[in-house]
mmCIF file of C-alpha atoms in Angstrom:
data_model
loop_
_atom_site.group_PDB
_atom_site.id
_atom_site.type_symbol
_atom_site.label_atom_id
_atom_site.label_comp_id
_atom_site.label_asym_id
_atom_site.label_seq_id
_atom_site.Cartn_x
_atom_site.Cartn_y
_atom_site.Cartn_z
ATOM 1 C CA MET A 1 0.097 0.199 -0.092
ATOM 2 C CA ARG A 2 2.590 2.706 1.044
ATOM 3 C CA GLU A 3 4.664 1.633 -2.437
ATOM 4 C CA GLU A 4 1.487 2.095 -4.098
ATOM 5 C CA PHE A 5 0.884 5.097 -2.440
ATOM 6 C CA ARG A 6 4.447 6.010 -3.151
ATOM 7 C CA SER A 7 4.390 5.702 -6.978
ATOM 8 C CA ASP A 8 1.149 7.257 -7.441
ATOM 9 C CA LEU A 9 2.906 10.255 -5.881
ATOM 10 C CA ARG A 10 5.591 10.417 -8.143
ATOM 11 C CA GLU A 11 3.049 9.977 -10.811
ATOM 12 C CA VAL A 12 1.099 12.336 -10.251
ATOM 13 C CA GLY A 13 4.451 14.528 -9.703
ATOM 14 C CA HIS A 14 5.102 13.870 -13.226
ATOM 15 C CA LEU A 15 1.969 15.535 -14.549
ATOM 16 C CA LEU A 16 2.855 18.575 -12.335
ATOM 17 C CA VAL A 17 6.524 18.315 -14.390
ATOM 18 C CA SER A 18 4.496 18.187 -17.342
ATOM 19 C CA MET A 19 2.818 20.865 -16.665
ATOM 20 C CA ALA A 20 4.905 23.361 -16.027
ATOM 21 C CA GLU A 21 7.273 22.438 -18.490
ATOM 22 C CA THR A 22 4.028 23.058 -21.202
ATOM 23 C CA SER A 23 3.488 26.736 -19.701
ATOM 24 C CA ARG A 24 6.838 27.366 -19.877
ATOM 25 C CA SER A 25 7.192 26.315 -23.754
ATOM 26 C CA GLN A 26 3.590 27.727 -24.762
ATOM 27 C CA MET A 27 3.909 31.102 -22.918
ATOM 28 C CA ARG A 28 7.523 31.097 -25.190
ATOM 29 C CA GLN A 29 5.700 30.400 -28.272
ATOM 30 C CA ALA A 30 2.887 33.279 -27.606
ATOM 31 C CA THR A 31 5.975 35.763 -26.862
ATOM 32 C CA TYR A 32 7.534 34.468 -30.499
ATOM 33 C CA ALA A 33 3.581 35.903 -31.223
ATOM 34 C CA LEU A 34 3.676 38.503 -29.763
ATOM 35 C CA LEU A 35 6.852 39.912 -30.873
ATOM 36 C CA THR A 36 7.159 38.689 -34.277
ATOM 37 C CA ALA A 37 3.134 39.252 -35.408
ATOM 38 C CA ASP A 38 3.030 35.131 -36.272
ATOM 39 C CA LYS A 39 -0.392 34.358 -36.979
ATOM 40 C CA GLU A 40 0.638 30.576 -36.900
ATOM 41 C CA SER A 41 2.124 30.930 -33.188
ATOM 42 C CA ALA A 42 -0.143 32.489 -31.951
ATOM 43 C CA GLU A 43 -3.105 29.829 -32.957
ATOM 44 C CA ALA A 44 -1.054 26.884 -32.179
ATOM 45 C CA VAL A 45 -0.856 29.028 -28.325
ATOM 46 C CA ILE A 46 -4.576 28.501 -28.474
ATOM 47 C CA ALA A 47 -5.417 25.460 -29.490
ATOM 48 C CA ASN A 48 -2.480 23.751 -27.611
ATOM 49 C CA ASP A 49 -3.706 25.364 -24.234
ATOM 50 C CA GLU A 50 -6.342 22.220 -24.395
ATOM 51 C CA ALA A 51 -3.165 20.031 -23.664
ATOM 52 C CA ILE A 52 -2.570 21.470 -20.362
ATOM 53 C CA ASN A 53 -6.285 21.862 -19.375
ATOM 54 C CA GLY A 54 -6.143 17.474 -19.911
ATOM 55 C CA LEU A 55 -3.268 17.932 -17.896
ATOM 56 C CA PHE A 56 -4.969 19.488 -15.156
ATOM 57 C CA LYS A 57 -7.844 16.663 -15.183
ATOM 58 C CA GLU A 58 -6.244 14.218 -15.206
ATOM 59 C CA VAL A 59 -3.659 15.131 -11.625
ATOM 60 C CA GLU A 60 -7.534 16.025 -10.541
ATOM 61 C CA GLU A 61 -8.190 12.345 -11.303
ATOM 62 C CA ARG A 62 -4.899 10.820 -10.026
ATOM 63 C CA VAL A 63 -5.957 12.632 -6.902
ATOM 64 C CA HIS A 64 -9.092 11.703 -6.301
ATOM 65 C CA ARG A 65 -8.759 8.393 -7.117
ATOM 66 C CA LEU A 66 -5.192 8.259 -4.555
ATOM 67 C CA LEU A 67 -7.174 10.495 -1.688
ATOM 68 C CA ALA A 68 -10.072 7.700 -2.319
ATOM 69 C CA GLN A 69 -8.205 4.715 -2.684
ATOM 70 C CA GLN A 70 -5.350 4.733 -0.354
ATOM 71 C CA GLN A 71 -6.690 7.285 2.103
ATOM 72 C CA PRO A 72 -3.484 8.963 2.733
ATOM 73 C CA VAL A 73 -2.722 10.615 5.787
ATOM 74 C CA ALA A 74 -0.539 13.915 7.494
ATOM 75 C CA ARG A 75 2.721 14.316 5.496
ATOM 76 C CA ASP A 76 0.756 11.867 3.204
ATOM 77 C CA LEU A 77 -2.530 14.036 2.629
ATOM 78 C CA ARG A 78 -0.916 17.435 2.791
ATOM 79 C CA ALA A 79 1.376 15.877 -0.162
ATOM 80 C CA VAL A 80 -1.812 14.997 -2.877
ATOM 81 C CA ILE A 81 -3.498 18.282 -1.714
ATOM 82 C CA THR A 82 -1.065 20.759 -2.333
ATOM 83 C CA ALA A 83 -0.539 18.649 -5.290
ATOM 84 C CA LEU A 84 -3.806 19.978 -6.377
ATOM 85 C CA HIS A 85 -3.422 23.558 -5.140
ATOM 86 C CA ILE A 86 -0.075 23.579 -7.896
ATOM 87 C CA SER A 87 -1.283 22.401 -10.723
ATOM 88 C CA THR A 88 -4.474 25.219 -10.105
ATOM 89 C CA ASP A 89 -1.903 28.036 -10.031
ATOM 90 C CA ILE A 90 -0.193 26.398 -13.399
ATOM 91 C CA GLU A 91 -3.060 25.364 -15.123
ATOM 92 C CA ARG A 92 -3.416 29.427 -14.630
ATOM 93 C CA MET A 93 -0.134 30.291 -16.166
ATOM 94 C CA GLY A 94 -1.181 28.537 -19.509
ATOM 95 C CA ASP A 95 -4.630 30.848 -19.726
ATOM 96 C CA LEU A 96 -2.391 33.528 -19.557
ATOM 97 C CA ALA A 97 0.008 32.407 -22.410
ATOM 98 C CA GLU A 98 -3.167 32.035 -23.768
ATOM 99 C CA HIS A 99 -3.883 35.742 -23.450
ATOM 100 C CA VAL A 100 -0.727 36.766 -24.704
ATOM 101 C CA ALA A 101 -1.314 34.529 -27.788
ATOM 102 C CA LYS A 102 -4.918 36.301 -28.269
ATOM 103 C CA THR A 103 -3.508 39.911 -28.001
ATOM 104 C CA ALA A 104 -1.299 39.009 -30.933
ATOM 105 C CA LEU A 105 -4.116 37.412 -32.564
ATOM 106 C CA ARG A 106 -6.432 40.308 -32.460
ATOM 107 C CA ARG A 107 -3.919 42.520 -33.286
ATOM 108 C CA HIS A 108 -2.313 41.157 -36.176
ATOM 109 C CA PRO A 109 -1.788 41.480 -39.508
ATOM 110 C CA ALA A 110 0.101 44.498 -37.172
ATOM 111 C CA SER A 111 2.085 44.473 -34.390
ATOM 112 C CA ALA A 112 0.582 44.548 -30.040
ATOM 113 C CA VAL A 113 3.739 45.691 -29.714
ATOM 114 C CA PRO A 114 4.837 49.078 -30.411
ATOM 115 C CA ALA A 115 8.778 49.104 -31.268
ATOM 116 C CA GLU A 116 9.318 51.739 -28.025
ATOM 117 C CA LEU A 117 8.234 48.436 -26.508
ATOM 118 C CA ALA A 118 9.609 45.671 -27.942
ATOM 119 C CA THR A 119 12.956 45.313 -25.037
ATOM 120 C CA VAL A 120 10.868 45.838 -22.115
ATOM 121 C CA PHE A 121 7.673 43.106 -23.298
ATOM 122 C CA ALA A 122 11.986 40.380 -24.243
ATOM 123 C CA ASP A 123 12.898 41.312 -20.862
ATOM 124 C CA MET A 124 9.680 40.195 -19.635
ATOM 125 C CA ALA A 125 9.983 37.048 -21.597
ATOM 126 C CA GLU A 126 13.044 35.908 -20.418
ATOM 127 C CA ALA A 127 12.071 36.920 -16.457
ATOM 128 C CA ALA A 128 9.081 34.715 -17.171
ATOM 129 C CA ASP A 129 11.218 31.741 -19.034
ATOM 130 C CA ARG A 130 13.692 31.922 -16.070
ATOM 131 C CA ILE A 131 10.808 31.450 -13.228
ATOM 132 C CA ALA A 132 9.130 28.900 -15.888
ATOM 133 C CA GLY A 133 12.043 27.391 -15.845
ATOM 134 C CA LYS A 134 12.729 27.456 -12.155
ATOM 135 C CA ILE A 135 9.292 26.331 -11.516
ATOM 136 C CA THR A 136 10.487 23.045 -13.429
ATOM 137 C CA LEU A 137 13.040 22.356 -11.674
ATOM 138 C CA VAL A 138 11.668 23.101 -7.846
ATOM 139 C CA LEU A 139 8.766 20.276 -9.371
ATOM 140 C CA ALA A 140 10.858 17.914 -10.323
ATOM 141 C CA GLU A 141 13.185 17.998 -7.765
ATOM 142 C CA ARG A 142 11.454 19.462 -5.019
ATOM 143 C CA ASP A 143 13.736 21.392 -3.482
ATOM 144 C CA ALA A 144 12.434 24.217 -1.538
ATOM 145 C CA LYS A 145 15.601 26.464 -1.511
ATOM 146 C CA ARG A 146 15.432 27.113 -4.944
ATOM 147 C CA ALA A 147 11.793 28.029 -5.094
ATOM 148 C CA ALA A 148 12.557 30.153 -2.523
ATOM 149 C CA GLU A 149 14.675 31.817 -4.650
ATOM 150 C CA LEU A 150 11.194 33.162 -7.082
ATOM 151 C CA GLU A 151 10.788 35.612 -4.960
ATOM 152 C CA HIS A 152 13.580 37.203 -5.625
ATOM 153 C CA ASP A 153 13.213 36.021 -9.612
ATOM 154 C CA ASP A 154 9.650 38.215 -9.288
ATOM 155 C CA ASP A 155 10.878 41.267 -7.787
ATOM 156 C CA ALA A 156 12.419 41.439 -11.114
ATOM 157 C CA MET A 157 9.405 40.672 -13.171
ATOM 158 C CA ASP A 158 7.419 43.709 -11.129
ATOM 159 C CA GLU A 159 10.829 45.896 -11.291
ATOM 160 C CA LEU A 160 10.186 45.200 -15.410
ATOM 161 C CA GLU A 161 6.016 45.826 -15.187
ATOM 162 C CA ARG A 162 6.886 49.419 -13.320
ATOM 163 C CA HIS A 163 9.461 50.350 -16.585
ATOM 164 C CA LEU A 164 6.773 49.697 -19.131
ATOM 165 C CA PHE A 165 4.048 51.673 -17.045
ATOM 166 C CA GLU A 166 7.024 54.524 -16.955
ATOM 167 C CA ILE A 167 7.540 54.401 -20.835
ATOM 168 C CA ILE A 168 3.222 53.949 -21.978
ATOM 169 C CA LEU A 169 2.965 56.650 -19.116
ATOM 170 C CA GLY A 170 6.076 58.956 -20.311
ATOM 171 C CA PRO A 171 6.351 62.008 -22.315
ATOM 172 C CA ASP A 172 7.630 60.702 -25.679
ATOM 173 C CA TRP A 173 4.429 58.218 -25.791
ATOM 174 C CA SER A 174 3.230 58.307 -29.292
ATOM 175 C CA TYR A 175 1.143 55.314 -29.913
ATOM 176 C CA GLY A 176 -2.394 55.918 -28.185
ATOM 177 C CA VAL A 177 -4.646 54.398 -26.362
ATOM 178 C CA GLU A 178 -5.570 51.267 -27.796
ATOM 179 C CA SER A 179 -1.737 50.152 -27.876
ATOM 180 C CA ALA A 180 -1.380 51.705 -24.338
ATOM 181 C CA ILE A 181 -4.141 49.464 -22.933
ATOM 182 C CA ASP A 182 -2.895 46.100 -24.627
ATOM 183 C CA GLY A 183 0.534 46.943 -23.079
ATOM 184 C CA ALA A 184 -0.726 47.707 -19.878
ATOM 185 C CA LEU A 185 -3.173 43.851 -19.502
ATOM 186 C CA LEU A 186 0.100 42.861 -21.783
ATOM 187 C CA GLY A 187 2.159 43.381 -18.949
ATOM 188 C CA ARG A 188 -0.076 42.285 -16.514
ATOM 189 C CA PHE A 189 -0.570 38.722 -17.719
ATOM 190 C CA TYR A 190 4.143 37.911 -17.414
ATOM 191 C CA GLU A 191 3.479 39.838 -13.827
ATOM 192 C CA ARG A 192 0.954 37.093 -13.125
ATOM 193 C CA PHE A 193 1.953 33.612 -14.446
ATOM 194 C CA ALA A 194 5.494 34.788 -12.301
ATOM 195 C CA ASP A 195 2.871 35.394 -9.302
ATOM 196 C CA HIS A 196 1.401 31.771 -9.917
ATOM 197 C CA ALA A 197 5.306 30.471 -10.371
ATOM 198 C CA VAL A 198 6.003 31.750 -6.824
ATOM 199 C CA ASN A 199 2.632 30.847 -5.361
ATOM 200 C CA ALA A 200 3.414 27.093 -6.297
ATOM 201 C CA GLY A 201 6.805 27.373 -5.460
ATOM 202 C CA ARG A 202 4.874 28.163 -1.590
ATOM 203 C CA HIS A 203 2.984 25.402 -2.458
ATOM 204 C CA VAL A 204 6.274 22.823 -2.766
ATOM 205 C CA ILE A 205 8.486 25.097 0.096
ATOM 206 C CA PHE A 206 5.558 24.198 2.868
ATOM 207 C CA LEU A 207 5.534 20.862 1.531
ATOM 208 C CA VAL A 208 8.750 20.255 2.309
ATOM 209 C CA THR A 209 9.718 23.098 5.168
ATOM 210 C CA GLY A 210 6.566 22.060 6.515
ATOM 211 C CA GLU A 211 6.280 25.934 6.877
ATOM 212 C CA ASN A 212 4.765 29.181 5.324
ATOM 213 C CA MET B 1 -18.681 8.926 11.931
ATOM 214 C CA ARG B 2 -21.275 9.041 9.120
ATOM 215 C CA GLU B 3 -22.797 11.760 11.157
ATOM 216 C CA GLU B 4 -19.891 13.545 12.291
ATOM 217 C CA PHE B 5 -18.892 13.895 8.556
ATOM 218 C CA ARG B 6 -22.241 15.741 7.585
ATOM 219 C CA SER B 7 -21.602 18.182 10.557
ATOM 220 C CA ASP B 8 -17.967 18.677 9.256
ATOM 221 C CA LEU B 9 -18.582 19.784 5.948
ATOM 222 C CA ARG B 10 -21.832 21.642 7.005
ATOM 223 C CA GLU B 11 -19.814 23.703 8.907
ATOM 224 C CA VAL B 12 -17.247 23.987 5.832
ATOM 225 C CA GLY B 13 -19.966 25.068 3.940
ATOM 226 C CA HIS B 14 -20.717 27.306 6.119
ATOM 227 C CA LEU B 15 -17.623 28.853 5.784
ATOM 228 C CA LEU B 16 -18.139 29.255 2.109
ATOM 229 C CA VAL B 17 -20.856 31.092 2.115
ATOM 230 C CA SER B 18 -19.070 33.511 4.659
ATOM 231 C CA MET B 19 -16.137 34.343 2.279
ATOM 232 C CA ALA B 20 -18.436 34.791 -0.451
ATOM 233 C CA GLU B 21 -20.726 37.160 1.470
ATOM 234 C CA THR B 22 -17.692 38.815 2.553
ATOM 235 C CA SER B 23 -16.081 38.974 -0.887
ATOM 236 C CA ARG B 24 -19.806 40.610 -1.847
ATOM 237 C CA SER B 25 -19.798 43.489 0.505
ATOM 238 C CA GLN B 26 -15.902 44.034 0.384
ATOM 239 C CA MET B 27 -16.598 44.480 -3.933
ATOM 240 C CA ARG B 28 -19.326 46.611 -2.727
ATOM 241 C CA GLN B 29 -17.571 49.207 -0.213
ATOM 242 C CA ALA B 30 -14.682 48.760 -3.323
ATOM 243 C CA THR B 31 -16.776 49.527 -5.637
ATOM 244 C CA TYR B 32 -18.414 52.863 -3.198
ATOM 245 C CA ALA B 33 -14.245 53.852 -2.867
ATOM 246 C CA LEU B 34 -14.020 54.198 -6.569
ATOM 247 C CA LEU B 35 -16.371 56.223 -7.453
ATOM 248 C CA THR B 36 -16.570 58.850 -4.630
ATOM 249 C CA ALA B 37 -12.905 58.626 -3.715
ATOM 250 C CA ASP B 38 -13.567 58.168 -0.637
ATOM 251 C CA LYS B 39 -9.993 56.787 1.616
ATOM 252 C CA GLU B 40 -11.441 55.589 4.048
ATOM 253 C CA SER B 41 -13.222 52.634 2.217
ATOM 254 C CA ALA B 42 -10.734 51.998 0.313
ATOM 255 C CA GLU B 43 -8.450 51.830 2.865
ATOM 256 C CA ALA B 44 -11.037 49.351 5.341
ATOM 257 C CA VAL B 45 -11.431 46.625 1.623
ATOM 258 C CA ILE B 46 -7.865 46.350 2.134
ATOM 259 C CA ALA B 47 -7.554 45.716 5.629
ATOM 260 C CA ASN B 48 -10.182 43.724 5.521
ATOM 261 C CA ASP B 49 -8.851 41.062 2.815
ATOM 262 C CA GLU B 50 -7.148 39.377 6.029
ATOM 263 C CA ALA B 51 -10.239 38.316 7.019
ATOM 264 C CA ILE B 52 -11.695 36.451 3.705
ATOM 265 C CA ASN B 53 -7.596 35.251 4.067
ATOM 266 C CA GLY B 54 -8.346 33.863 7.046
ATOM 267 C CA LEU B 55 -11.897 32.078 6.383
ATOM 268 C CA PHE B 56 -9.713 30.464 3.521
ATOM 269 C CA LYS B 57 -7.125 29.031 5.625
ATOM 270 C CA GLU B 58 -9.807 27.523 8.012
ATOM 271 C CA VAL B 59 -10.803 26.006 5.351
ATOM 272 C CA GLU B 60 -8.236 24.279 4.441
ATOM 273 C CA GLU B 61 -7.038 23.332 7.553
ATOM 274 C CA ARG B 62 -10.694 21.934 8.462
ATOM 275 C CA VAL B 63 -10.717 19.999 4.979
ATOM 276 C CA HIS B 64 -7.041 18.581 5.556
ATOM 277 C CA ARG B 65 -8.259 17.585 9.205
ATOM 278 C CA LEU B 66 -11.674 15.711 7.799
ATOM 279 C CA LEU B 67 -9.405 14.315 4.940
ATOM 280 C CA ALA B 68 -6.996 12.789 7.536
ATOM 281 C CA GLN B 69 -9.616 11.424 9.900
ATOM 282 C CA GLN B 70 -13.441 10.561 8.082
ATOM 283 C CA GLN B 71 -11.557 9.850 4.944
ATOM 284 C CA PRO B 72 -14.224 10.514 2.938
ATOM 285 C CA VAL B 73 -14.696 8.325 -0.624
ATOM 286 C CA ALA B 74 -16.754 8.435 -3.692
ATOM 287 C CA ARG B 75 -18.912 11.297 -3.272
ATOM 288 C CA ASP B 76 -18.089 12.563 -0.221
ATOM 289 C CA LEU B 77 -14.653 12.248 -1.102
ATOM 290 C CA ARG B 78 -15.359 14.643 -4.069
ATOM 291 C CA ALA B 79 -17.640 17.378 -1.772
ATOM 292 C CA VAL B 80 -14.494 17.870 0.348
ATOM 293 C CA ILE B 81 -12.028 18.577 -2.704
ATOM 294 C CA THR B 82 -14.828 20.602 -4.095
ATOM 295 C CA ALA B 83 -15.117 23.026 -1.501
ATOM 296 C CA LEU B 84 -11.138 23.668 -1.290
ATOM 297 C CA HIS B 85 -11.563 24.571 -5.080
ATOM 298 C CA ILE B 86 -14.739 26.774 -4.307
ATOM 299 C CA SER B 87 -12.150 28.185 -1.231
ATOM 300 C CA THR B 88 -10.367 29.160 -3.889
ATOM 301 C CA ASP B 89 -12.088 30.912 -5.607
ATOM 302 C CA ILE B 90 -13.341 32.976 -3.441
ATOM 303 C CA GLU B 91 -10.424 34.184 -1.977
ATOM 304 C CA ARG B 92 -9.828 35.399 -5.757
ATOM 305 C CA MET B 93 -12.950 37.461 -5.806
ATOM 306 C CA GLY B 94 -11.819 39.001 -2.801
ATOM 307 C CA ASP B 95 -8.439 40.105 -3.700
ATOM 308 C CA LEU B 96 -10.527 41.276 -6.722
ATOM 309 C CA ALA B 97 -12.120 43.861 -4.586
ATOM 310 C CA GLU B 98 -8.577 44.252 -3.212
ATOM 311 C CA HIS B 99 -7.143 45.773 -6.437
ATOM 312 C CA VAL B 100 -10.179 47.672 -6.685
ATOM 313 C CA ALA B 101 -10.266 49.371 -3.752
ATOM 314 C CA LYS B 102 -5.701 49.809 -4.523
ATOM 315 C CA THR B 103 -6.617 51.575 -7.265
ATOM 316 C CA ALA B 104 -9.239 54.312 -5.781
ATOM 317 C CA LEU B 105 -6.468 54.832 -3.353
ATOM 318 C CA ARG B 106 -3.261 55.635 -5.378
ATOM 319 C CA ARG B 107 -5.211 57.815 -7.725
ATOM 320 C CA HIS B 108 -7.418 59.679 -4.622
ATOM 321 C CA PRO B 109 -7.977 62.510 -3.444
ATOM 322 C CA ALA B 110 -8.699 62.484 -7.709
ATOM 323 C CA SER B 111 -11.181 59.922 -8.379
ATOM 324 C CA ALA B 112 -9.929 56.580 -10.744
ATOM 325 C CA VAL B 113 -13.039 57.380 -12.622
ATOM 326 C CA PRO B 114 -13.637 59.922 -14.503
ATOM 327 C CA ALA B 115 -17.198 60.540 -15.158
ATOM 328 C CA GLU B 116 -17.661 59.858 -18.866
ATOM 329 C CA LEU B 117 -17.361 55.784 -17.001
ATOM 330 C CA ALA B 118 -18.940 56.862 -13.947
ATOM 331 C CA THR B 119 -22.009 55.044 -15.089
ATOM 332 C CA VAL B 120 -20.958 51.749 -16.667
ATOM 333 C CA PHE B 121 -18.310 51.356 -13.470
ATOM 334 C CA ALA B 122 -21.776 51.327 -11.550
ATOM 335 C CA ASP B 123 -23.525 49.155 -13.956
ATOM 336 C CA MET B 124 -20.396 46.506 -13.865
ATOM 337 C CA ALA B 125 -20.612 46.481 -9.915
ATOM 338 C CA GLU B 126 -24.087 45.854 -9.576
ATOM 339 C CA ALA B 127 -23.731 42.851 -12.456
ATOM 340 C CA ALA B 128 -20.932 42.338 -9.968
ATOM 341 C CA ASP B 129 -23.539 42.646 -6.636
ATOM 342 C CA ARG B 130 -25.457 39.987 -8.387
ATOM 343 C CA ILE B 131 -22.724 37.772 -9.360
ATOM 344 C CA ALA B 132 -21.453 37.688 -5.981
ATOM 345 C CA GLY B 133 -25.588 37.284 -4.436
ATOM 346 C CA LYS B 134 -26.345 34.913 -6.590
ATOM 347 C CA ILE B 135 -23.081 31.910 -5.885
ATOM 348 C CA THR B 136 -23.666 32.889 -2.131
ATOM 349 C CA LEU B 137 -27.562 31.870 -2.343
ATOM 350 C CA VAL B 138 -26.481 28.670 -4.695
ATOM 351 C CA LEU B 139 -23.768 27.710 -1.618
ATOM 352 C CA ALA B 140 -25.652 28.367 1.466
ATOM 353 C CA GLU B 141 -28.439 25.803 -0.652
ATOM 354 C CA ARG B 142 -26.677 23.986 -3.260
ATOM 355 C CA ASP B 143 -28.644 24.848 -5.841
ATOM 356 C CA ALA B 144 -27.330 23.753 -9.560
ATOM 357 C CA LYS B 145 -30.362 25.082 -11.042
ATOM 358 C CA ARG B 146 -29.310 29.346 -9.786
ATOM 359 C CA ALA B 147 -25.681 28.041 -10.920
ATOM 360 C CA ALA B 148 -26.458 27.195 -13.964
ATOM 361 C CA GLU B 149 -28.170 31.157 -14.308
ATOM 362 C CA LEU B 150 -24.427 32.904 -13.800
ATOM 363 C CA GLU B 151 -23.277 31.462 -16.849
ATOM 364 C CA HIS B 152 -25.920 34.262 -18.419
ATOM 365 C CA ASP B 153 -25.478 37.085 -15.586
ATOM 366 C CA ASP B 154 -21.253 36.468 -17.118
ATOM 367 C CA ASP B 155 -22.587 37.441 -20.592
ATOM 368 C CA ALA B 156 -23.788 40.648 -18.676
ATOM 369 C CA MET B 157 -20.665 41.409 -17.793
ATOM 370 C CA ASP B 158 -18.272 41.045 -20.660
ATOM 371 C CA GLU B 159 -20.981 43.370 -22.860
ATOM 372 C CA LEU B 160 -21.161 45.922 -19.827
ATOM 373 C CA GLU B 161 -17.087 45.022 -20.598
ATOM 374 C CA ARG B 162 -16.977 45.563 -23.841
ATOM 375 C CA HIS B 163 -19.239 48.925 -24.110
ATOM 376 C CA LEU B 164 -16.032 50.114 -21.356
ATOM 377 C CA PHE B 165 -13.401 50.264 -24.371
ATOM 378 C CA GLU B 166 -15.200 51.401 -26.358
ATOM 379 C CA ILE B 167 -16.331 54.497 -24.855
ATOM 380 C CA ILE B 168 -12.032 54.153 -23.608
ATOM 381 C CA LEU B 169 -11.281 54.120 -27.176
ATOM 382 C CA GLY B 170 -13.894 56.258 -28.833
ATOM 383 C CA PRO B 171 -13.185 59.845 -30.861
ATOM 384 C CA ASP B 172 -14.136 61.333 -27.121
ATOM 385 C CA TRP B 173 -12.063 60.321 -24.670
ATOM 386 C CA SER B 174 -10.248 63.746 -23.507
ATOM 387 C CA TYR B 175 -8.910 61.478 -20.468
ATOM 388 C CA GLY B 176 -4.949 60.607 -21.690
ATOM 389 C CA VAL B 177 -3.766 57.437 -21.568
ATOM 390 C CA GLU B 178 -3.200 56.941 -17.560
ATOM 391 C CA SER B 179 -6.963 57.171 -17.163
ATOM 392 C CA ALA B 180 -7.496 54.610 -19.861
ATOM 393 C CA ILE B 181 -5.392 52.026 -18.642
ATOM 394 C CA ASP B 182 -7.103 52.301 -14.861
ATOM 395 C CA GLY B 183 -9.865 52.357 -16.729
ATOM 396 C CA ALA B 184 -9.092 48.691 -19.148
ATOM 397 C CA LEU B 185 -7.100 47.263 -15.677
ATOM 398 C CA LEU B 186 -10.084 47.943 -13.248
ATOM 399 C CA GLY B 187 -12.855 46.176 -16.071
ATOM 400 C CA ARG B 188 -10.565 43.330 -15.680
ATOM 401 C CA PHE B 189 -10.713 43.736 -12.071
ATOM 402 C CA TYR B 190 -14.882 43.696 -12.391
ATOM 403 C CA GLU B 191 -14.753 41.266 -14.781
ATOM 404 C CA ARG B 192 -12.729 38.533 -13.267
ATOM 405 C CA PHE B 193 -14.667 38.490 -10.300
ATOM 406 C CA ALA B 194 -17.148 37.611 -12.010
ATOM 407 C CA ASP B 195 -15.356 35.050 -13.605
ATOM 408 C CA HIS B 196 -14.372 33.406 -10.621
ATOM 409 C CA ALA B 197 -18.058 32.503 -9.446
ATOM 410 C CA VAL B 198 -18.800 31.365 -11.944
ATOM 411 C CA ASN B 199 -16.451 29.064 -12.412
ATOM 412 C CA ALA B 200 -17.640 28.178 -8.490
ATOM 413 C CA GLY B 201 -21.277 28.132 -9.347
ATOM 414 C CA ARG B 202 -19.989 25.722 -12.177
ATOM 415 C CA HIS B 203 -17.539 22.854 -9.147
ATOM 416 C CA VAL B 204 -21.303 23.223 -7.459
ATOM 417 C CA ILE B 205 -23.127 21.922 -10.191
ATOM 418 C CA PHE B 206 -20.877 19.393 -10.534
ATOM 419 C CA LEU B 207 -21.173 18.458 -7.067
ATOM 420 C CA VAL B 208 -25.049 18.445 -7.208
ATOM 421 C CA THR B 209 -25.512 16.771 -10.877
ATOM 422 C CA GLY B 210 -21.428 14.709 -11.248
ATOM 423 C CA GLU B 211 -21.755 15.724 -14.807
ATOM 424 C CA ASN B 212 -19.235 19.430 -15.858
#
């Protein structure tokens, strides 16, 4: 029974890693679509969101089965419930990548990102990619120390968002209201993507150390 | 044991209703702060978000205890896990009310909402209030039929958000980029608030009918 529990839980862990990897590659491709106004990439991201949702459902079903069949307690129970929380965060990261792709698609064949914002969005995308890469590792290795670094990485993302707003609200902004709103919402999508990774990291820290 | 399970689950249900009621009153007060540029109300909403977070933690702890001590299966297990999902959605509704309050506070003593947007935000707030009231009832009475109505209520919210964007992006917009961004983000907060209520409603439908 104990062995079976371990094995089932490991399987759930693998699913979470797959979800994190997929959300990372989705955000990468969404950024590519955004920065190059590439329609096919944007459509691919939107179509592929179902893959993350499918993994999410699989986590849920396995967790249900695991709870019902093995009735874990204490630390084991915490691990199972934590997996459920983490999957909710990563599913949402996938949604945010889809939002970026949808914004790119809505402006196609024009670019949703004026030249003046290309650098800051490339930087935000890089920060998002680093963060998504880290949460993938954290999940694969249950690495609480690395999970704690995510807070710092998220500070960098917040700093980039502030910089984005400085540009949009600065005296040289000449792209009008619609581009300003696109920019602000896009900034929020990247920033929320990072927040959810941090949140997932906090769950891992709680799981490993028992402390919030 | 069975009786104890029922009683514990009922207690969790009451907590969810309290959370929903609190998120509703939080959004009400946040809207008041927004439309009247009232600093004290905005600060009260921000301070009171801890109350929802506290209820959220209580739900989590009770669910853990319930799973560990009573080891429910099948339908009972589904009810417990569903409660956890619903609490996540409602906690987020509270965060969104807090975001509205923070926006109001950031612009104080000026208003974050120019006169031209006052009506559409009053309408969005009314829609949010109706939706929050409905999800409270749905949770109190496990009313899947009423939960299904939430999708329709949410359509009304989406329509209001479209109208908001029409105004902001229209030829008569004279309030500049910063107000446009505030307006767009505020619109998103109300719209997401409604989305989470719909999501919570879907969980209730699944719980009651066993169907997605």
